[in-house]
Amino acid sequence: MRILKNVRELLSATRQRMRPSAPAQGLLEFALALPVLLLLVFGVIEFGRIMQAWLALENGARFGIRFAITGDYNPDYCDDAIVALTQPGAVFASVGRTQLENLDRADGRIDCMVPDKINGNPVENWDEYTSALQDWARLPSIRDAALAGATGIAWENDAAISGDYLAYLTFPQSTFSQNYRGNPAAPGYLNVMICSSRDSGFFVEGPPQDPHYYDNVVSNDHLFPMVCVDNRGANKRYIDDAGGPGDRVRIILTYRHTLITPFLSSWWPTLRLNSSREGLVEKFRTSRVTGLTGGIAMAPTRTPTPPTPPTFTPTP
């Protein structure tokens, strides 16, 4: 009995000595496990954020290319097209903004369509005016469609970060520069590039090592991934182009995603994500009609002069 009593006293004394150290031991174990737990939790969240941003870019590229191949445009950009195409150095600089605006307004509204006749008098180069105005208006319209599809990404709609696309298209593109294209190193940067194979003169090029390539940003660590270059003139220049009927058009979205994972974000604060789609521009200026049976037949198209006698004229 005495031995059993001594064992009980020894166990009781041991418990009393161990009891004060138990809370400190649990706190130490929690402190050691907390960083690993946080990394796992934030890693799952980070992976979900990256996946969501990438899927949004993919969806934006799909929206943009589906709109681009139709040849459609938003008539609200026709006023901007007139300004851009009549500024000094532009293709219709000699025509003048007022004259081109009056030609476009001859049918009652600004819609990037110059009629072939005004008050019975034929309009010279009406088709060139119409094509140029519509081609310009298509670019911001395609960009809007791409941004609508990319809804959900936290991009910065700030000219200093993501640029001013209308100003970029309006800016005289006589020099090899990327003015108004924003800061590709800034978190939340979003860029939409539109390029085509028109006349084999437009092509996609990687970033050059030209300090004037940036708008007040010089950093080889955060280059634009690729740009559309017009090589048709004596000097190549940066300018987007959506192509014409039968041309291939490519939409490229670039987004600088901000990371939030502790420790990782301190030395890797952002991640550049890209998405692109390519398609064949429909021959939208040639209308065709199909029926439930039979082959494809040509539909009537807008003809500068009415036929005599006034009968249906199937023109290609």
PDB file of C-alpha atoms in Angstrom:
ATOM      1  CA  MET A   1       0.000   0.000   0.000  1.00  0.00           C
ATOM      2  CA  ARG A   2       2.856   2.372   0.847  1.00  0.00           C
ATOM      3  CA  ILE A   3       4.414   1.783  -2.602  1.00  0.00           C
ATOM      4  CA  LEU A   4       1.116   2.503  -4.357  1.00  0.00           C
ATOM      5  CA  LYS A   5       0.699   5.669  -2.305  1.00  0.00           C
ATOM      6  CA  ASN A   6       4.181   6.843  -3.251  1.00  0.00           C
ATOM      7  CA  VAL A   7       3.445   6.252  -6.939  1.00  0.00           C
ATOM      8  CA  ARG A   8       0.276   8.341  -6.718  1.00  0.00           C
ATOM      9  CA  GLU A   9       2.118  11.191  -5.040  1.00  0.00           C
ATOM     10  CA  LEU A  10       4.820  11.033  -7.712  1.00  0.00           C
ATOM     11  CA  LEU A  11       2.261  11.182 -10.535  1.00  0.00           C
ATOM     12  CA  SER A  12       0.445  14.086  -8.880  1.00  0.00           C
ATOM     13  CA  ALA A  13       3.657  16.050  -8.484  1.00  0.00           C
ATOM     14  CA  THR A  14       4.568  15.355 -12.106  1.00  0.00           C
ATOM     15  CA  ARG A  15       1.202  16.647 -13.339  1.00  0.00           C
ATOM     16  CA  GLN A  16       1.590  19.809 -11.302  1.00  0.00           C
ATOM     17  CA  ARG A  17       5.012  20.456 -12.810  1.00  0.00           C
ATOM     18  CA  MET A  18       3.806  19.838 -16.405  1.00  0.00           C
ATOM     19  CA  ARG A  19       0.565  21.822 -16.170  1.00  0.00           C
ATOM     20  CA  PRO A  20       2.099  25.367 -16.388  1.00  0.00           C
ATOM     21  CA  SER A  21       4.056  24.496 -19.559  1.00  0.00           C
ATOM     22  CA  ALA A  22       1.094  23.078 -21.518  1.00  0.00           C
ATOM     23  CA  PRO A  23      -0.333  26.450 -22.784  1.00  0.00           C
ATOM     24  CA  ALA A  24       3.101  27.617 -23.975  1.00  0.00           C
ATOM     25  CA  GLN A  25       3.639  24.390 -25.853  1.00  0.00           C
ATOM     26  CA  GLY A  26       0.292  24.696 -27.662  1.00  0.00           C
ATOM     27  CA  LEU A  27       1.009  28.322 -28.581  1.00  0.00           C
ATOM     28  CA  LEU A  28       4.392  27.352 -29.975  1.00  0.00           C
ATOM     29  CA  GLU A  29       2.897  24.586 -32.075  1.00  0.00           C
ATOM     30  CA  PHE A  30       0.213  26.956 -33.387  1.00  0.00           C
ATOM     31  CA  ALA A  31       2.841  29.587 -34.262  1.00  0.00           C
ATOM     32  CA  LEU A  32       4.826  27.011 -36.211  1.00  0.00           C
ATOM     33  CA  ALA A  33       1.781  25.692 -38.081  1.00  0.00           C
ATOM     34  CA  LEU A  34       0.152  29.082 -38.809  1.00  0.00           C
ATOM     35  CA  PRO A  35       2.460  30.164 -41.697  1.00  0.00           C
ATOM     36  CA  VAL A  36       1.966  26.845 -43.436  1.00  0.00           C
ATOM     37  CA  LEU A  37      -1.788  27.058 -42.931  1.00  0.00           C
ATOM     38  CA  LEU A  38      -1.901  30.632 -44.247  1.00  0.00           C
ATOM     39  CA  LEU A  39       0.155  29.699 -47.308  1.00  0.00           C
ATOM     40  CA  LEU A  40      -2.210  26.853 -48.068  1.00  0.00           C
ATOM     41  CA  VAL A  41      -5.315  29.017 -47.630  1.00  0.00           C
ATOM     42  CA  PHE A  42      -3.931  31.956 -49.625  1.00  0.00           C
ATOM     43  CA  GLY A  43      -2.540  29.574 -52.216  1.00  0.00           C
ATOM     44  CA  VAL A  44      -5.996  28.189 -52.872  1.00  0.00           C
ATOM     45  CA  ILE A  45      -7.449  31.706 -53.026  1.00  0.00           C
ATOM     46  CA  GLU A  46      -4.634  32.903 -55.281  1.00  0.00           C
ATOM     47  CA  PHE A  47      -5.051  30.004 -57.661  1.00  0.00           C
ATOM     48  CA  GLY A  48      -8.768  30.744 -57.876  1.00  0.00           C
ATOM     49  CA  ARG A  49      -8.117  34.442 -58.586  1.00  0.00           C
ATOM     50  CA  ILE A  50      -5.587  33.640 -61.302  1.00  0.00           C
ATOM     51  CA  MET A  51      -7.913  31.098 -62.882  1.00  0.00           C
ATOM     52  CA  GLN A  52     -10.827  33.555 -62.788  1.00  0.00           C
ATOM     53  CA  ALA A  53      -8.734  36.320 -64.405  1.00  0.00           C
ATOM     54  CA  TRP A  54      -7.422  33.975 -67.099  1.00  0.00           C
ATOM     55  CA  LEU A  55     -10.906  32.685 -67.919  1.00  0.00           C
ATOM     56  CA  ALA A  56     -12.156  36.287 -68.122  1.00  0.00           C
ATOM     57  CA  LEU A  57      -9.378  37.114 -70.604  1.00  0.00           C
ATOM     58  CA  GLU A  58     -10.205  34.020 -72.634  1.00  0.00           C
ATOM     59  CA  ASN A  59     -13.848  35.042 -72.706  1.00  0.00           C
ATOM     60  CA  GLY A  60     -12.908  38.597 -73.696  1.00  0.00           C
ATOM     61  CA  ALA A  61     -10.792  37.334 -76.591  1.00  0.00           C
ATOM     62  CA  ARG A  62     -13.687  35.167 -77.790  1.00  0.00           C
ATOM     63  CA  PHE A  63     -16.130  38.079 -77.587  1.00  0.00           C
ATOM     64  CA  GLY A  64     -13.708  40.349 -79.425  1.00  0.00           C
ATOM     65  CA  ILE A  65     -12.965  37.969 -82.295  1.00  0.00           C
ATOM     66  CA  ARG A  66     -16.634  37.078 -82.790  1.00  0.00           C
ATOM     67  CA  PHE A  67     -17.428  40.767 -83.170  1.00  0.00           C
ATOM     68  CA  ALA A  68     -14.363  41.511 -85.303  1.00  0.00           C
ATOM     69  CA  ILE A  69     -15.095  38.932 -88.007  1.00  0.00           C
ATOM     70  CA  THR A  70     -18.577  40.371 -88.625  1.00  0.00           C
ATOM     71  CA  GLY A  71     -17.278  43.757 -89.762  1.00  0.00           C
ATOM     72  CA  ASP A  72     -19.828  45.506 -87.534  1.00  0.00           C
ATOM     73  CA  TYR A  73     -19.144  48.742 -85.642  1.00  0.00           C
ATOM     74  CA  ASN A  74     -20.726  51.174 -83.200  1.00  0.00           C
ATOM     75  CA  PRO A  75     -21.917  54.335 -85.038  1.00  0.00           C
ATOM     76  CA  ASP A  76     -21.187  56.369 -81.901  1.00  0.00           C
ATOM     77  CA  TYR A  77     -17.497  56.220 -82.834  1.00  0.00           C
ATOM     78  CA  CYS A  78     -18.049  57.758 -86.273  1.00  0.00           C
ATOM     79  CA  ASP A  79     -17.499  61.288 -84.928  1.00  0.00           C
ATOM     80  CA  ASP A  80     -14.137  60.203 -83.545  1.00  0.00           C
ATOM     81  CA  ALA A  81     -13.320  58.524 -86.854  1.00  0.00           C
ATOM     82  CA  ILE A  82     -13.905  61.779 -88.746  1.00  0.00           C
ATOM     83  CA  VAL A  83     -11.599  63.659 -86.368  1.00  0.00           C
ATOM     84  CA  ALA A  84      -8.862  61.017 -86.581  1.00  0.00           C
ATOM     85  CA  LEU A  85      -8.901  60.686 -90.373  1.00  0.00           C
ATOM     86  CA  THR A  86      -8.824  64.438 -91.083  1.00  0.00           C
ATOM     87  CA  GLN A  87      -6.111  65.554 -88.686  1.00  0.00           C
ATOM     88  CA  PRO A  88      -2.760  66.746 -90.080  1.00  0.00           C
ATOM     89  CA  GLY A  89      -0.884  63.862 -91.631  1.00  0.00           C
ATOM     90  CA  ALA A  90      -3.944  61.601 -91.792  1.00  0.00           C
ATOM     91  CA  VAL A  91      -5.342  60.017 -94.947  1.00  0.00           C
ATOM     92  CA  PHE A  92      -8.113  62.623 -95.443  1.00  0.00           C
ATOM     93  CA  ALA A  93      -6.278  65.650 -94.065  1.00  0.00           C
ATOM     94  CA  SER A  94      -6.755  67.482 -97.363  1.00  0.00           C
ATOM     95  CA  VAL A  95     -10.512  66.897 -97.244  1.00  0.00           C
ATOM     96  CA  GLY A  96     -10.952  68.532 -93.865  1.00  0.00           C
ATOM     97  CA  ARG A  97     -13.091  67.638 -90.903  1.00  0.00           C
ATOM     98  CA  THR A  98     -16.048  69.862 -91.798  1.00  0.00           C
ATOM     99  CA  GLN A  99     -16.346  68.589 -95.352  1.00  0.00           C
ATOM    100  CA  LEU A 100     -16.074  64.926 -94.384  1.00  0.00           C
ATOM    101  CA  GLU A 101     -18.594  65.429 -91.586  1.00  0.00           C
ATOM    102  CA  ASN A 102     -21.038  67.076 -94.006  1.00  0.00           C
ATOM    103  CA  LEU A 103     -20.616  64.190 -96.452  1.00  0.00           C
ATOM    104  CA  ASP A 104     -21.335  61.648 -93.724  1.00  0.00           C
ATOM    105  CA  ARG A 105     -24.310  63.649 -92.473  1.00  0.00           C
ATOM    106  CA  ALA A 106     -25.845  63.889 -95.936  1.00  0.00           C
ATOM    107  CA  ASP A 107     -28.090  60.888 -95.252  1.00  0.00           C
ATOM    108  CA  GLY A 108     -29.413  62.496 -92.074  1.00  0.00           C
ATOM    109  CA  ARG A 109     -26.992  61.168 -89.440  1.00  0.00           C
ATOM    110  CA  ILE A 110     -23.352  60.447 -88.684  1.00  0.00           C
ATOM    111  CA  ASP A 111     -23.057  56.716 -89.362  1.00  0.00           C
ATOM    112  CA  CYS A 112     -19.730  56.229 -91.215  1.00  0.00           C
ATOM    113  CA  MET A 113     -21.606  55.928 -94.533  1.00  0.00           C
ATOM    114  CA  VAL A 114     -21.060  58.513 -97.266  1.00  0.00           C
ATOM    115  CA  PRO A 115     -23.765  58.326 -99.975  1.00  0.00           C
ATOM    116  CA  ASP A 116     -22.784  57.968-103.596  1.00  0.00           C
ATOM    117  CA  LYS A 117     -24.983  60.957-104.520  1.00  0.00           C
ATOM    118  CA  ILE A 118     -26.016  64.129-102.738  1.00  0.00           C
ATOM    119  CA  ASN A 119     -28.892  66.129-104.269  1.00  0.00           C
ATOM    120  CA  GLY A 120     -28.447  64.187-107.490  1.00  0.00           C
ATOM    121  CA  ASN A 121     -24.759  65.015-107.744  1.00  0.00           C
ATOM    122  CA  PRO A 122     -22.293  62.081-107.580  1.00  0.00           C
ATOM    123  CA  VAL A 123     -19.822  62.091-104.675  1.00  0.00           C
ATOM    124  CA  GLU A 124     -16.271  61.368-105.699  1.00  0.00           C
ATOM    125  CA  ASN A 125     -14.454  58.699-103.654  1.00  0.00           C
ATOM    126  CA  TRP A 126     -17.570  58.010-101.555  1.00  0.00           C
ATOM    127  CA  ASP A 127     -16.612  54.345-101.209  1.00  0.00           C
ATOM    128  CA  GLU A 128     -13.111  55.192 -99.950  1.00  0.00           C
ATOM    129  CA  TYR A 129     -14.561  57.550 -97.336  1.00  0.00           C
ATOM    130  CA  THR A 130     -17.049  54.937 -96.181  1.00  0.00           C
ATOM    131  CA  SER A 131     -14.502  52.126 -95.963  1.00  0.00           C
ATOM    132  CA  ALA A 132     -11.964  54.227 -94.049  1.00  0.00           C
ATOM    133  CA  LEU A 133     -14.538  55.544 -91.578  1.00  0.00           C
ATOM    134  CA  GLN A 134     -15.959  52.106 -90.901  1.00  0.00           C
ATOM    135  CA  ASP A 135     -12.532  50.490 -90.557  1.00  0.00           C
ATOM    136  CA  TRP A 136     -11.549  53.086 -87.941  1.00  0.00           C
ATOM    137  CA  ALA A 137     -14.840  52.820 -86.022  1.00  0.00           C
ATOM    138  CA  ARG A 138     -14.511  49.027 -85.904  1.00  0.00           C
ATOM    139  CA  LEU A 139     -11.381  49.191 -83.737  1.00  0.00           C
ATOM    140  CA  PRO A 140     -12.852  50.775 -80.569  1.00  0.00           C
ATOM    141  CA  SER A 141     -16.047  48.792 -81.146  1.00  0.00           C
ATOM    142  CA  ILE A 142     -14.082  45.518 -81.122  1.00  0.00           C
ATOM    143  CA  ARG A 143     -12.248  46.632 -77.996  1.00  0.00           C
ATOM    144  CA  ASP A 144     -15.564  47.365 -76.259  1.00  0.00           C
ATOM    145  CA  ALA A 145     -16.803  43.892 -77.174  1.00  0.00           C
ATOM    146  CA  ALA A 146     -13.627  42.326 -75.760  1.00  0.00           C
ATOM    147  CA  LEU A 147     -13.927  44.298 -72.525  1.00  0.00           C
ATOM    148  CA  ALA A 148     -17.567  43.274 -72.211  1.00  0.00           C
ATOM    149  CA  GLY A 149     -16.516  39.641 -72.422  1.00  0.00           C
ATOM    150  CA  ALA A 150     -13.702  40.134 -69.901  1.00  0.00           C
ATOM    151  CA  THR A 151     -16.084  41.372 -67.210  1.00  0.00           C
ATOM    152  CA  GLY A 152     -14.857  40.322 -63.784  1.00  0.00           C
ATOM    153  CA  ILE A 153     -11.166  41.199 -63.899  1.00  0.00           C
ATOM    154  CA  ALA A 154      -9.994  44.043 -61.663  1.00  0.00           C
ATOM    155  CA  TRP A 155      -8.341  46.190 -64.324  1.00  0.00           C
ATOM    156  CA  GLU A 156      -7.576  49.890 -63.904  1.00  0.00           C
ATOM    157  CA  ASN A 157      -9.571  52.068 -66.291  1.00  0.00           C
ATOM    158  CA  ASP A 158      -7.042  54.873 -66.004  1.00  0.00           C
ATOM    159  CA  ALA A 159      -5.235  56.448 -68.949  1.00  0.00           C
ATOM    160  CA  ALA A 160      -1.979  56.488 -66.954  1.00  0.00           C
ATOM    161  CA  ILE A 161      -2.210  52.719 -66.397  1.00  0.00           C
ATOM    162  CA  SER A 162      -4.215  51.085 -69.188  1.00  0.00           C
ATOM    163  CA  GLY A 163      -3.835  53.907 -71.696  1.00  0.00           C
ATOM    164  CA  ASP A 164      -6.287  55.900 -73.786  1.00  0.00           C
ATOM    165  CA  TYR A 165      -7.220  53.796 -76.814  1.00  0.00           C
ATOM    166  CA  LEU A 166      -9.125  56.503 -78.703  1.00  0.00           C
ATOM    167  CA  ALA A 167      -6.217  58.904 -78.240  1.00  0.00           C
ATOM    168  CA  TYR A 168      -3.834  56.197 -79.448  1.00  0.00           C
ATOM    169  CA  LEU A 169      -5.863  55.713 -82.638  1.00  0.00           C
ATOM    170  CA  THR A 170      -6.183  59.475 -83.146  1.00  0.00           C
ATOM    171  CA  PHE A 171      -2.560  60.320 -82.371  1.00  0.00           C
ATOM    172  CA  PRO A 172      -0.538  60.931 -85.567  1.00  0.00           C
ATOM    173  CA  GLN A 173       1.154  57.587 -86.132  1.00  0.00           C
ATOM    174  CA  SER A 174       4.045  58.987 -88.116  1.00  0.00           C
ATOM    175  CA  THR A 175       6.639  57.884 -85.553  1.00  0.00           C
ATOM    176  CA  PHE A 176       7.592  54.482 -84.189  1.00  0.00           C
ATOM    177  CA  SER A 177       6.033  55.007 -80.735  1.00  0.00           C
ATOM    178  CA  GLN A 178       3.415  53.604 -78.399  1.00  0.00           C
ATOM    179  CA  ASN A 179       2.003  56.808 -76.927  1.00  0.00           C
ATOM    180  CA  TYR A 180      -1.246  56.522 -74.974  1.00  0.00           C
ATOM    181  CA  ARG A 181      -0.820  52.755 -74.460  1.00  0.00           C
ATOM    182  CA  GLY A 182      -0.399  53.039 -70.698  1.00  0.00           C
ATOM    183  CA  ASN A 183       2.096  51.527 -68.272  1.00  0.00           C
ATOM    184  CA  PRO A 184       2.547  47.765 -68.790  1.00  0.00           C
ATOM    185  CA  ALA A 185       4.367  47.488 -65.457  1.00  0.00           C
ATOM    186  CA  ALA A 186       1.466  48.814 -63.369  1.00  0.00           C
ATOM    187  CA  PRO A 187      -0.828  46.412 -61.464  1.00  0.00           C
ATOM    188  CA  GLY A 188      -4.216  46.207 -63.153  1.00  0.00           C
ATOM    189  CA  TYR A 189      -2.839  47.093 -66.597  1.00  0.00           C
ATOM    190  CA  LEU A 190      -5.070  45.842 -69.423  1.00  0.00           C
ATOM    191  CA  ASN A 191      -4.236  46.070 -73.112  1.00  0.00           C
ATOM    192  CA  VAL A 192      -6.321  44.994 -76.124  1.00  0.00           C
ATOM    193  CA  MET A 193      -4.386  44.667 -79.386  1.00  0.00           C
ATOM    194  CA  ILE A 194      -6.090  44.169 -82.765  1.00  0.00           C
ATOM    195  CA  CYS A 195      -4.033  43.170 -85.793  1.00  0.00           C
ATOM    196  CA  SER A 196      -4.758  41.781 -89.246  1.00  0.00           C
ATOM    197  CA  SER A 197      -3.113  40.422 -92.367  1.00  0.00           C
ATOM    198  CA  ARG A 198      -4.403  43.231 -94.594  1.00  0.00           C
ATOM    199  CA  ASP A 199      -2.295  43.481 -97.755  1.00  0.00           C
ATOM    200  CA  SER A 200       0.404  41.509 -95.903  1.00  0.00           C
ATOM    201  CA  GLY A 201       1.476  44.880 -94.534  1.00  0.00           C
ATOM    202  CA  PHE A 202       0.362  44.408 -90.931  1.00  0.00           C
ATOM    203  CA  PHE A 203       2.064  41.909 -88.682  1.00  0.00           C
ATOM    204  CA  VAL A 204       2.488  41.126 -84.993  1.00  0.00           C
ATOM    205  CA  GLU A 205       5.894  41.926 -83.557  1.00  0.00           C
ATOM    206  CA  GLY A 206       7.518  41.396 -80.178  1.00  0.00           C
ATOM    207  CA  PRO A 207       8.591  44.385 -78.064  1.00  0.00           C
ATOM    208  CA  PRO A 208      11.544  46.339 -79.498  1.00  0.00           C
ATOM    209  CA  GLN A 209      14.280  47.725 -77.290  1.00  0.00           C
ATOM    210  CA  ASP A 210      13.363  51.305 -78.174  1.00  0.00           C
ATOM    211  CA  PRO A 211      13.096  53.702 -75.197  1.00  0.00           C
ATOM    212  CA  HIS A 212      10.502  55.720 -77.132  1.00  0.00           C
ATOM    213  CA  TYR A 213       8.359  52.613 -77.270  1.00  0.00           C
ATOM    214  CA  TYR A 214       6.859  53.564 -73.907  1.00  0.00           C
ATOM    215  CA  ASP A 215       4.790  56.516 -72.811  1.00  0.00           C
ATOM    216  CA  ASN A 216       7.047  57.755 -69.976  1.00  0.00           C
ATOM    217  CA  VAL A 217       7.909  54.161 -69.003  1.00  0.00           C
ATOM    218  CA  VAL A 218      11.300  52.595 -69.687  1.00  0.00           C
ATOM    219  CA  SER A 219      11.658  49.102 -68.218  1.00  0.00           C
ATOM    220  CA  ASN A 220      12.836  45.970 -69.941  1.00  0.00           C
ATOM    221  CA  ASP A 221      11.278  43.904 -67.160  1.00  0.00           C
ATOM    222  CA  HIS A 222       7.728  44.819 -68.139  1.00  0.00           C
ATOM    223  CA  LEU A 223       7.625  44.918 -71.918  1.00  0.00           C
ATOM    224  CA  PHE A 224       4.513  44.873 -74.006  1.00  0.00           C
ATOM    225  CA  PRO A 225       4.144  41.237 -75.098  1.00  0.00           C
ATOM    226  CA  MET A 226       3.524  42.012 -78.763  1.00  0.00           C
ATOM    227  CA  VAL A 227       2.194  44.830 -80.919  1.00  0.00           C
ATOM    228  CA  CYS A 228       0.627  45.364 -84.333  1.00  0.00           C
ATOM    229  CA  VAL A 229       2.976  47.013 -86.800  1.00  0.00           C
ATOM    230  CA  ASP A 230       2.090  48.652 -90.107  1.00  0.00           C
ATOM    231  CA  ASN A 231       4.960  48.015 -92.499  1.00  0.00           C
ATOM    232  CA  ARG A 232       3.349  49.322 -95.683  1.00  0.00           C
ATOM    233  CA  GLY A 233       5.056  52.714 -95.761  1.00  0.00           C
ATOM    234  CA  ALA A 234       8.679  53.771 -95.871  1.00  0.00           C
ATOM    235  CA  ASN A 235       8.841  53.608 -92.067  1.00  0.00           C
ATOM    236  CA  LYS A 236       6.957  51.041 -90.036  1.00  0.00           C
ATOM    237  CA  ARG A 237       4.648  52.327 -87.333  1.00  0.00           C
ATOM    238  CA  TYR A 238       2.499  51.056 -84.489  1.00  0.00           C
ATOM    239  CA  ILE A 239      -1.223  51.068 -85.270  1.00  0.00           C
ATOM    240  CA  ASP A 240      -4.022  48.545 -84.811  1.00  0.00           C
ATOM    241  CA  ASP A 241      -5.998  47.229 -87.778  1.00  0.00           C
ATOM    242  CA  ALA A 242      -9.069  44.994 -87.944  1.00  0.00           C
ATOM    243  CA  GLY A 243      -8.614  43.907 -91.549  1.00  0.00           C
ATOM    244  CA  GLY A 244     -11.061  43.725 -94.410  1.00  0.00           C
ATOM    245  CA  PRO A 245     -13.165  40.974 -95.975  1.00  0.00           C
ATOM    246  CA  GLY A 246     -11.134  37.791 -96.270  1.00  0.00           C
ATOM    247  CA  ASP A 247      -8.266  39.003 -94.038  1.00  0.00           C
ATOM    248  CA  ARG A 248      -7.209  37.256 -90.872  1.00  0.00           C
ATOM    249  CA  VAL A 249      -7.639  39.265 -87.683  1.00  0.00           C
ATOM    250  CA  ARG A 250      -6.118  38.551 -84.276  1.00  0.00           C
ATOM    251  CA  ILE A 251      -7.236  39.823 -80.854  1.00  0.00           C
ATOM    252  CA  ILE A 252      -4.689  39.757 -78.004  1.00  0.00           C
ATOM    253  CA  LEU A 253      -5.543  40.701 -74.421  1.00  0.00           C
ATOM    254  CA  THR A 254      -2.780  41.347 -71.869  1.00  0.00           C
ATOM    255  CA  TYR A 255      -3.509  41.809 -68.177  1.00  0.00           C
ATOM    256  CA  ARG A 256      -1.163  42.380 -65.222  1.00  0.00           C
ATOM    257  CA  HIS A 257      -2.717  40.443 -62.360  1.00  0.00           C
ATOM    258  CA  THR A 258      -1.956  41.511 -58.772  1.00  0.00           C
ATOM    259  CA  LEU A 259      -0.916  38.724 -56.369  1.00  0.00           C
ATOM    260  CA  ILE A 260      -2.059  38.769 -52.722  1.00  0.00           C
ATOM    261  CA  THR A 261      -0.300  35.721 -51.224  1.00  0.00           C
ATOM    262  CA  PRO A 262       1.890  36.701 -48.226  1.00  0.00           C
ATOM    263  CA  PHE A 263       5.656  36.446 -48.736  1.00  0.00           C
ATOM    264  CA  LEU A 264       5.146  35.588 -52.425  1.00  0.00           C
ATOM    265  CA  SER A 265       3.683  38.994 -53.316  1.00  0.00           C
ATOM    266  CA  SER A 266       6.653  40.808 -51.751  1.00  0.00           C
ATOM    267  CA  TRP A 267       9.090  39.571 -54.412  1.00  0.00           C
ATOM    268  CA  TRP A 268       6.578  38.667 -57.142  1.00  0.00           C
ATOM    269  CA  PRO A 269       3.853  41.342 -56.896  1.00  0.00           C
ATOM    270  CA  THR A 270       2.205  40.859 -60.319  1.00  0.00           C
ATOM    271  CA  LEU A 271       1.708  38.205 -62.958  1.00  0.00           C
ATOM    272  CA  ARG A 272       1.209  38.906 -66.665  1.00  0.00           C
ATOM    273  CA  LEU A 273      -1.631  36.960 -68.274  1.00  0.00           C
ATOM    274  CA  ASN A 274      -2.264  36.758 -72.037  1.00  0.00           C
ATOM    275  CA  SER A 275      -5.069  35.457 -74.197  1.00  0.00           C
ATOM    276  CA  SER A 276      -5.537  35.603 -77.974  1.00  0.00           C
ATOM    277  CA  ARG A 277      -7.930  34.484 -80.680  1.00  0.00           C
ATOM    278  CA  GLU A 278      -7.687  34.604 -84.467  1.00  0.00           C
ATOM    279  CA  GLY A 279     -10.392  34.464 -87.113  1.00  0.00           C
ATOM    280  CA  LEU A 280     -11.227  35.157 -90.748  1.00  0.00           C
ATOM    281  CA  VAL A 281     -13.106  38.374 -91.437  1.00  0.00           C
ATOM    282  CA  GLU A 282     -16.372  37.679 -93.187  1.00  0.00           C
ATOM    283  CA  LYS A 283     -16.996  39.192 -96.590  1.00  0.00           C
ATOM    284  CA  PHE A 284     -19.482  41.524 -94.977  1.00  0.00           C
ATOM    285  CA  ARG A 285     -19.699  43.849 -97.966  1.00  0.00           C
ATOM    286  CA  THR A 286     -21.028  41.002-100.143  1.00  0.00           C
ATOM    287  CA  SER A 287     -24.475  39.871 -99.092  1.00  0.00           C
ATOM    288  CA  ARG A 288     -25.670  36.328 -99.658  1.00  0.00           C
ATOM    289  CA  VAL A 289     -29.044  34.661 -99.179  1.00  0.00           C
ATOM    290  CA  THR A 290     -29.654  31.024 -98.339  1.00  0.00           C
ATOM    291  CA  GLY A 291     -32.875  29.035 -98.286  1.00  0.00           C
ATOM    292  CA  LEU A 292     -33.912  25.810 -96.663  1.00  0.00           C
ATOM    293  CA  THR A 293     -33.147  23.989 -99.903  1.00  0.00           C
ATOM    294  CA  GLY A 294     -30.957  24.676-102.893  1.00  0.00           C
ATOM    295  CA  GLY A 295     -27.626  26.424-103.103  1.00  0.00           C
ATOM    296  CA  ILE A 296     -26.388  29.853-102.105  1.00  0.00           C
ATOM    297  CA  ALA A 297     -27.562  32.712-104.298  1.00  0.00           C
ATOM    298  CA  MET A 298     -26.331  36.273-104.513  1.00  0.00           C
ATOM    299  CA  ALA A 299     -28.547  38.946-102.957  1.00  0.00           C
ATOM    300  CA  PRO A 300     -28.939  42.506-104.257  1.00  0.00           C
ATOM    301  CA  THR A 301     -26.248  44.900-103.070  1.00  0.00           C
ATOM    302  CA  ARG A 302     -26.070  48.667-102.925  1.00  0.00           C
ATOM    303  CA  THR A 303     -25.404  49.900-106.450  1.00  0.00           C
ATOM    304  CA  PRO A 304     -24.190  53.490-107.092  1.00  0.00           C
ATOM    305  CA  THR A 305     -26.657  53.984-109.968  1.00  0.00           C
ATOM    306  CA  PRO A 306     -30.112  52.435-110.383  1.00  0.00           C
ATOM    307  CA  PRO A 307     -30.500  50.110-113.376  1.00  0.00           C
ATOM    308  CA  THR A 308     -32.578  51.099-116.410  1.00  0.00           C
ATOM    309  CA  PRO A 309     -35.222  49.779-116.676  1.00  0.00           C
ATOM    310  CA  PRO A 310     -35.586  49.392-112.874  1.00  0.00           C
ATOM    311  CA  THR A 311     -35.183  45.650-112.587  1.00  0.00           C
ATOM    312  CA  PHE A 312     -33.380  43.464-110.082  1.00  0.00           C
ATOM    313  CA  THR A 313     -29.642  43.286-110.801  1.00  0.00           C
ATOM    314  CA  PRO A 314     -27.729  40.445-109.118  1.00  0.00           C
ATOM    315  CA  THR A 315     -24.267  41.907-108.556  1.00  0.00           C
ATOM    316  CA  PRO A 316     -21.450  40.140-106.683  1.00  0.00           C
TER     317      PRO A 316
END
